[in-house]
Amino acid sequence: MNHLKTVLFIAFIGVTGLATAQTPHDQLIFPEINRFVMPKIETFTLRNGITVFLVEDKELPIIQVDVLVRTGSFRVPAEKAGLTSMVGQVMRTGGSTAYPASVLNPLLENKAASVETSVGFTSASARLNVLKEDFEPVLPVLIDLLRNPLFPQDQIDLAKTQQRSAISRRNDDVSGITNREFRKLIYGVNSVYTRGTEYATIDAVTRDDMVEFHKNGFVGRNMTVSVIGDFNTRDMRRSIERAFTPIPAGTRQSLNLPEIGYEFKAGVHFIAKNDVNQSNILMGHIGGLRNNPDYAALQMMNEILSGGSFSGRLMQEVRTNKGYAYGVGGAYQSGILFPGPFFVSLSTASASTADAIRATIGEIRKMQDAPVSEAEVREARERILNSLVFRYESRADVLNEKVGYAYNGLPEDLFDRYIEDLRKVTVADVQRVAKKYLRPDAMQILVVGNPAEVGNQLAAFGTVNTIDITIPRPAQARAIVRGDADQGRMWATKMATAILPNGAPVNRLSYEGTLNQGGMALQTSTELRFPDALTQTITTPGGLVTISVAAGAGSQSMGPNSQPLPPVFVEIIEKQVAGHYVNVAQTLASTTVTYLGTEDLDGVAAVKLLVEETNTTWYLEPSTALPLRSMSKEFNAMAGMEVESVNLYANWTLADGVMMAYSETNLMNGQVASSQTITRHTSD
Amino acid sequence: MTQISMKHVILAIAILWIPRSTSAQNLAEFEKNVTQFTLENGLTVIILKRDVAPVASFVTYVGVGGANEPVGQTGIAHIFEHMAFKGTTTIGTSDWEKEKPLLEAVNTSYKAWLREKNRPYADTASVRRLWIAFKAAEEQAKTYVVNNEFSQIIDRAGGVGLNAFTSSDETGYFYSLPQNKAELWFTLEAARFKDPVFREFYVEKDVVKEERRMRTDSNPIGRLIEEFLAVAYSAHPYKNPVIGWPSDIEAVTMDDALAFYSRFYVPSNMIVSIAGDVDPARMRAFAQTYFGDLPKGEPAPALMVKEPPQRGERRFVIEEESQPFFISGYRSVEATHPDAPALEILSDILSSGRTSRLYKRLVEQDKLALEAAGFYGFPGTKYQTLFVAYAVPNQGVSIDSIETAMEEELERVRSQGVTQEELSRSITQRRANLIRSLSSNNGLALSLAQNQSTYGDWRALFRNLNAMTELTPADIQRVAQTYLVKSQRTVGIIQTSGGIND
């Protein structure tokens, strides 16, 4: 009797789980897992081609509408790269006919609702997320943005400014550089897959381009709409039909992407970045496609190489054993619409760059040279199968998977069939696919690192190709001017004589005066030694500052302290000296001068002369042939953009055979930047 | 063109002026699914039942962070976080009895090398000899290590999202499991914090050094922020980087880590938070079984350092290759201070969304910045924290013009205040964000733990929001006037060398 009672008591405790002893992890017995109840998905197609998926989820009072659009940046020619990013942005920021920007932002944000749009490589999307009670008033906003975006010029300008800023910053972040440049090594420099935005491509995008792109893409036959949230399917179906039916059907776009034509070859590439103490490494070659029958074996291979948190071979060896890296990982990627890459990425201290690369390639070779263990395959399979429950953590996960498969034309049981195959993958399969698809002999190795610290380490892997990532400046807009050559010659001679009446060459020109800049009036004493040298002393509140440029180098000093001038300043000063009207006057005979007619300046018909060598236009007073002003447009390295610089001249005074404008004002992009007055000058 | 009827107008006004309350997501409803209790040893446990999917997320939250580190040991909280994945006397070793003395030898030889290296007039040959001896001891100790066994157990069981973080205020460990394997979490977590073994300590330091190189040394913004905090704070440990100063990372030993752990990893300083498809009664039983015998220990030491008053504005400029950046931080107050809610609202009005002040002026109207924002509570919120305002200049824009525009916008708030519409908008957004955040187990588990840790009550997640509805525009203006003051700020600038920035 007692014995039975004890048994019953223990059984009772076991069932309720109370006051059990601590059990080590490998002795635990788990109960059955609760089942996930698949939600019902209502699917239907509108007359205009829009496919709709609805799933109820009443946990929270929210409704989300996602519109997936069959278009993307792959359709954009290289010379307009960046168009689609901006379309995605301005569709939202510019508002629409019924909801212009000034109305749209407060309307949405006061309700904590959001409507966002974006365009990616192979798809575009619009998303509405709103509290349930605001759904009916805000749904029309989504529809109008899809149908009637305004693309106002001010928002296009803003988007362009932001794109330019992003371009200027794209070399600040090491992983951004590495990912971008590695992609070019795999997919080609000038391919659809690697098209990069540049200043020139941003400049080339017009409002018409954006309108056209939107018109072709955002039509019914390209749209899939999915809705999830707290609603009743029947009511939501009615709302969606009513709202989306007016969208024109349009023409369905294809998602055909060009062949990549990859050629396996080994390569070692280096990009210098001076402000890091770590090498950022990406290495690999082309990967494959999802519809490869070896997909399951390849996923098993990936899992053994770098699956789990720290379980993969790469982490084990390169991080845990050797301490080379904080994170190392990679995979043979099987893309759906186009092949993915095979890659491994890691960061390591500069000094261990070569060792880390060797260790990584070593692990890849090991996958081919020797079969993996039964235990590894078993554990990898366990990891994948046991975490399958996370495939659907929410009803939204179910919906997103279904929509994604439909968009890409994949069969609904694709994932289930993969799991079936995975159960059957053997040790031999893993070695077979490693041998067939991995090419450690033909890896493209890319290192972004500190050249001083990395030194010669990469030579061990082959001839190092250095990649220059300097951001290309926009091509200067040079209008080809057809002018009167004779008139040009005549006026050039007149200008030269006006400035240098004696015709004698000037080697050195010295003058004293006052420089007005930034609200300060500073005494200056300047000596110009043509063609490109200068010494100038400026009396500043802090003391006497001397600037000196000669023979391609420059310095700035105050008292005993002297500092070299950055090359960019030296270049600017040299250009200023060479472009000084006195130097221009004495070199006019050997320059190409084009007469551009006359232009009215404050009632005077100024003569326009273009000096091609310096791309400067001179405006001469017709009776004296002295310059009234000069104008040039240049890419200013400091400003990072094209700048229009204008000099105004007045109070011409003769001394030592040289005419100087005793009043000179400089304007940059129309704003007064500085002015100077001269009190005396000498020359020889 | 949409017709605006009278009904719409009235509704619109109602929406503007009355904080929106939404049906199911109030505290009373939510509380029904929460079980909370404290064990005798002081461990707080919070369990949220949410059976949307057969999964659950588990969080261990410890009230220790960068701010609690001893002088000369910055980075130790984060290093211990790494150590918590190395196993125990039974997990991660093939023979603990043999491994134990070898680990002690590693520690002893490292300390000998460290001492010699840092002696004035250190003898290079001796240093080299001691380093070789240390490396040999490390090799030996490796013999009995079973690499990453702890994480592999979790991976094999189907666990996902295994990770941890260390901040200035706290340390968190988390992962998710299939819901039927909850007991696995309890047995592993209890083992890991009752019985940690600091194996591979010095190799792991190399990993931490790589992490530092990646996050800070090789990252322009990382460098700026590290400098920024060091200048903004004089005495308070918020000035130190959580990753640690390089020499401190080098100097930390296994003994230090053990001492640190013993002081701070006590149950009264820890919170367990679980959210998902679990049975609260079962979880309670597991908590008692596995955590009940965690020794109570002494209460964790409190941080006594108070940051002294700032006497004037602080500024610094980093000249380097990368693109310019502007950051400013104003001294403000800790999260539990009565002014904190108004500061949160102020940060929304300044930079949340396209209707915010800084976006409209600096990004959209003047096109000065690619991004401009203000936010309250950096680097942590348990102690006197900073209200930060930063901007990423557009190409060719000088830092001067950014700073001027920013200052003008802050002055507008100080002198003219904010509107009721802006205030209501902020509260509506916070309420909506709260609702949206309730759809993730991991997010919920972390959020409940954090509120419990910061405010002493997880209900603060809801109550703080309700308290905000009492605020008026005058309150927002007042905190702007009180805290956004020039003499109380630090300004940090990245200037591109050879660049336009004045």
Coordinates of N, CA, C and O in Angstrom, one line a residue, chain A residues 437-514:
Chain A
Y437 N 31.4 22.7 -56.0 CA 31.0 24.1 -56.1 C 32.0 25.1 -55.4 O 31.9 26.3 -55.7
L438 N 32.9 24.6 -54.6 CA 33.8 25.5 -53.9 C 35.1 25.5 -54.7 O 35.6 24.5 -55.1
R439 N 35.7 26.7 -54.9 CA 36.9 26.8 -55.6 C 37.9 27.6 -54.8 O 38.2 28.8 -55.1
P440 N 38.5 27.0 -53.8 CA 39.5 27.7 -53.0 C 40.7 28.1 -53.8 O 41.5 29.1 -53.5
D441 N 40.9 27.5 -55.0 CA 42.1 27.9 -55.9 C 41.7 29.1 -56.7 O 42.6 29.7 -57.2
A442 N 40.5 29.4 -56.8 CA 40.1 30.6 -57.6 C 39.2 31.5 -56.8 O 38.1 31.8 -57.2
M443 N 39.8 32.0 -55.7 CA 39.0 32.9 -54.9 C 39.4 34.3 -55.2 O 40.6 34.6 -55.5
Q444 N 38.4 35.2 -55.2 CA 38.7 36.6 -55.3 C 38.8 37.1 -53.8 O 37.9 37.0 -53.1
I445 N 40.0 37.6 -53.5 CA 40.2 38.0 -52.1 C 40.3 39.5 -52.1 O 41.1 40.1 -52.8
L446 N 39.4 40.1 -51.3 CA 39.4 41.6 -51.2 C 39.7 42.0 -49.8 O 39.1 41.5 -48.8
V447 N 40.7 42.9 -49.6 CA 41.1 43.4 -48.3 C 41.0 44.9 -48.3 O 41.6 45.5 -49.1
V448 N 40.3 45.4 -47.4 CA 40.3 46.9 -47.2 C 41.0 47.1 -45.9 O 40.6 46.6 -44.8
G449 N 42.1 47.8 -45.9 CA 42.9 47.9 -44.7 C 43.9 49.0 -44.8 O 44.0 49.8 -45.7
N450 N 44.7 49.1 -43.7 CA 45.7 50.1 -43.6 C 47.0 49.7 -44.2 O 47.7 48.8 -43.8
P451 N 47.4 50.4 -45.3 CA 48.6 49.9 -46.1 C 49.9 49.9 -45.2 O 50.7 49.0 -45.3
A452 N 50.0 50.9 -44.3 CA 51.2 51.0 -43.5 C 51.3 49.8 -42.6 O 52.4 49.2 -42.4
E453 N 50.2 49.3 -42.1 CA 50.2 48.2 -41.2 C 50.1 46.8 -41.9 O 50.7 45.9 -41.4
V454 N 49.4 46.8 -43.0 CA 49.3 45.5 -43.7 C 50.6 45.2 -44.4 O 51.0 44.0 -44.5
G455 N 51.3 46.2 -44.9 CA 52.5 46.0 -45.6 C 52.4 45.1 -46.8 O 51.5 45.2 -47.6
N456 N 53.3 44.1 -46.8 CA 53.4 43.2 -47.9 C 52.7 41.8 -47.8 O 53.0 40.9 -48.6
Q457 N 51.9 41.7 -46.7 CA 51.4 40.4 -46.4 C 50.6 39.8 -47.6 O 50.6 38.5 -47.7
L458 N 49.9 40.6 -48.4 CA 49.1 40.0 -49.4 C 49.8 39.4 -50.6 O 49.3 38.6 -51.3
A459 N 51.1 39.7 -50.7 CA 51.9 39.2 -51.8 C 51.9 37.7 -51.8 O 52.1 37.0 -52.8
A460 N 51.8 37.1 -50.6 CA 51.8 35.7 -50.5 C 50.7 35.0 -51.3 O 50.8 33.8 -51.6
F461 N 49.6 35.8 -51.6 CA 48.5 35.1 -52.3 C 48.5 35.4 -53.8 O 47.6 35.0 -54.5
G462 N 49.4 36.2 -54.2 CA 49.4 36.5 -55.7 C 49.8 38.0 -55.9 O 50.0 38.7 -55.0
T463 N 49.7 38.4 -57.2 CA 50.0 39.8 -57.5 C 48.8 40.6 -57.0 O 47.7 40.3 -57.3
V464 N 49.2 41.6 -56.2 CA 48.1 42.4 -55.6 C 47.6 43.5 -56.5 O 48.4 44.3 -57.0
N465 N 46.4 43.5 -56.7 CA 45.7 44.6 -57.5 C 45.2 45.7 -56.6 O 44.4 45.4 -55.7
T466 N 45.7 46.9 -56.7 CA 45.2 47.9 -55.8 C 44.0 48.6 -56.5 O 44.1 49.0 -57.6
I467 N 42.9 48.7 -55.8 CA 41.7 49.3 -56.3 C 41.6 50.8 -55.8 O 41.7 51.0 -54.6
D468 N 41.4 51.6 -56.7 CA 41.3 53.1 -56.4 C 39.8 53.4 -56.2 O 39.0 53.2 -57.1
I469 N 39.4 53.8 -55.0 CA 38.0 54.1 -54.8 C 37.7 55.6 -54.7 O 36.6 56.0 -54.2
T470 N 38.6 56.4 -55.2 CA 38.4 57.8 -55.2 C 37.1 58.1 -55.9 O 36.8 57.5 -57.0
I471 N 36.3 58.9 -55.4 CA 34.9 59.2 -55.9 C 35.1 60.1 -57.1 O 35.7 61.2 -57.0
P472 N 34.6 59.7 -58.3 CA 34.8 60.5 -59.5 C 34.0 61.8 -59.4 O 32.9 61.9 -59.0
R473 N 34.7 62.9 -59.8 CA 34.0 64.2 -59.8 C 33.1 64.3 -61.0 O 33.4 63.6 -62.0
P474 N 32.1 65.1 -61.0 CA 31.2 65.2 -62.1 C 32.0 65.9 -63.3 O 32.9 66.7 -63.1
A475 N 31.8 65.5 -64.5 CA 32.5 66.1 -65.7 C 32.1 67.5 -65.7 O 30.9 67.9 -65.6
Q476 N 33.0 68.3 -66.0 CA 32.7 69.8 -66.0 C 31.9 70.0 -67.3 O 32.3 69.6 -68.4
A477 N 30.9 70.8 -67.1 CA 30.1 71.2 -68.2 C 30.8 72.2 -69.1 O 30.8 73.4 -68.7
R478 N 31.5 71.7 -70.1 CA 32.1 72.7 -71.0 C 31.3 72.9 -72.2 O 31.2 72.0 -73.0
A479 N 30.7 74.1 -72.3 CA 30.0 74.3 -73.6 C 31.0 74.6 -74.7 O 32.0 75.3 -74.5
I480 N 30.8 74.0 -75.8 CA 31.7 74.2 -76.9 C 31.2 75.5 -77.5 O 30.1 75.6 -78.1
V481 N 32.1 76.5 -77.4 CA 31.6 77.9 -77.9 C 32.2 78.1 -79.2 O 33.4 78.0 -79.5
R482 N 31.4 78.5 -80.1 CA 31.8 79.0 -81.4 C 31.9 80.5 -81.4 O 30.9 81.1 -81.1
G483 N 33.1 81.0 -81.5 CA 33.1 82.5 -81.5 C 33.9 83.0 -82.6 O 34.4 82.3 -83.5
D484 N 34.1 84.3 -82.6 CA 34.8 85.0 -83.7 C 36.3 85.0 -83.3 O 36.7 85.7 -82.4
A485 N 37.1 84.3 -84.0 CA 38.6 84.2 -83.7 C 39.2 85.5 -83.9 O 40.0 85.9 -83.0
D486 N 38.9 86.2 -84.9 CA 39.6 87.5 -85.2 C 39.2 88.5 -84.1 O 40.1 89.2 -83.5
Q487 N 37.9 88.6 -83.8 CA 37.5 89.5 -82.8 C 38.2 89.2 -81.5 O 38.6 90.1 -80.7
G488 N 38.3 87.9 -81.2 CA 38.9 87.4 -80.0 C 40.3 87.9 -79.9 O 40.8 88.5 -78.9
R489 N 41.1 87.8 -81.0 CA 42.5 88.2 -81.0 C 42.6 89.7 -80.8 O 43.4 90.2 -80.0
M490 N 41.7 90.4 -81.5 CA 41.7 91.9 -81.4 C 41.5 92.3 -79.9 O 42.2 93.1 -79.4
W491 N 40.5 91.8 -79.3 CA 40.1 92.2 -78.0 C 41.2 91.7 -77.0 O 41.5 92.4 -76.0
A492 N 41.7 90.6 -77.2 CA 42.8 90.1 -76.3 C 44.0 91.0 -76.3 O 44.5 91.4 -75.2
T493 N 44.3 91.5 -77.5 CA 45.4 92.4 -77.6 C 45.1 93.7 -76.9 O 45.9 94.3 -76.1
K494 N 43.9 94.2 -77.1 CA 43.4 95.4 -76.4 C 43.5 95.3 -74.9 O 44.0 96.2 -74.2
M495 N 43.1 94.2 -74.4 CA 43.1 93.9 -72.9 C 44.5 93.9 -72.4 O 44.8 94.5 -71.4
A496 N 45.4 93.2 -73.1 CA 46.7 93.1 -72.7 C 47.4 94.5 -72.6 O 48.1 94.8 -71.7
T497 N 47.1 95.3 -73.7 CA 47.7 96.6 -73.7 C 47.1 97.5 -72.6 O 47.8 98.4 -72.1
A498 N 45.9 97.3 -72.4 CA 45.2 98.2 -71.3 C 45.8 97.9 -69.9 O 46.1 98.8 -69.2
I499 N 46.1 96.7 -69.7 CA 46.6 96.3 -68.3 C 48.1 96.6 -68.3 O 48.7 97.0 -67.3
L500 N 48.8 96.3 -69.4 CA 50.3 96.5 -69.4 C 50.6 97.4 -70.6 O 51.0 97.0 -71.6
P501 N 50.5 98.7 -70.3 CA 50.6 99.7 -71.4 C 52.0 99.6 -72.1 O 52.2 99.8 -73.3
N502 N 53.0 99.3 -71.3 CA 54.4 99.2 -71.9 C 54.7 97.9 -72.6 O 55.7 97.8 -73.2
G503 N 53.8 97.0 -72.4 CA 54.1 95.7 -73.0 C 55.2 94.9 -72.4 O 55.6 93.8 -72.9
A504 N 55.8 95.4 -71.3 CA 56.9 94.7 -70.7 C 56.4 93.6 -69.8 O 55.4 93.7 -69.1
P505 N 57.1 92.4 -69.8 CA 56.6 91.3 -69.0 C 56.8 91.7 -67.5 O 57.7 92.4 -67.1
V506 N 55.9 91.1 -66.7 CA 56.0 91.4 -65.2 C 56.3 90.0 -64.5 O 55.7 89.0 -64.7
N507 N 57.5 90.1 -63.8 CA 57.8 88.8 -63.1 C 57.3 88.9 -61.7 O 56.8 87.9 -61.1
R508 N 57.3 90.1 -61.1 CA 56.9 90.2 -59.7 C 56.0 91.4 -59.6 O 56.3 92.5 -60.1
L509 N 54.9 91.2 -58.9 CA 53.9 92.3 -58.6 C 53.7 92.3 -57.1 O 53.3 91.3 -56.5
S510 N 54.0 93.5 -56.5 CA 53.7 93.6 -55.1 C 52.7 94.7 -54.8 O 52.7 95.7 -55.5
Y511 N 51.9 94.5 -53.9 CA 50.9 95.5 -53.5 C 50.5 95.4 -52.1 O 50.7 94.3 -51.4
E512 N 50.0 96.5 -51.6 CA 49.5 96.5 -50.2 C 48.1 97.0 -50.2 O 47.6 97.8 -51.0
G513 N 47.4 96.5 -49.2 CA 46.0 96.9 -49.1 C 45.2 96.3 -48.0 O 45.9 95.9 -47.0
T514 N 43.9 96.3 -48.1 CA 43.1 95.7 -47.0 C 42.2 94.6 -47.6 O 41.6 94.8 -48.6

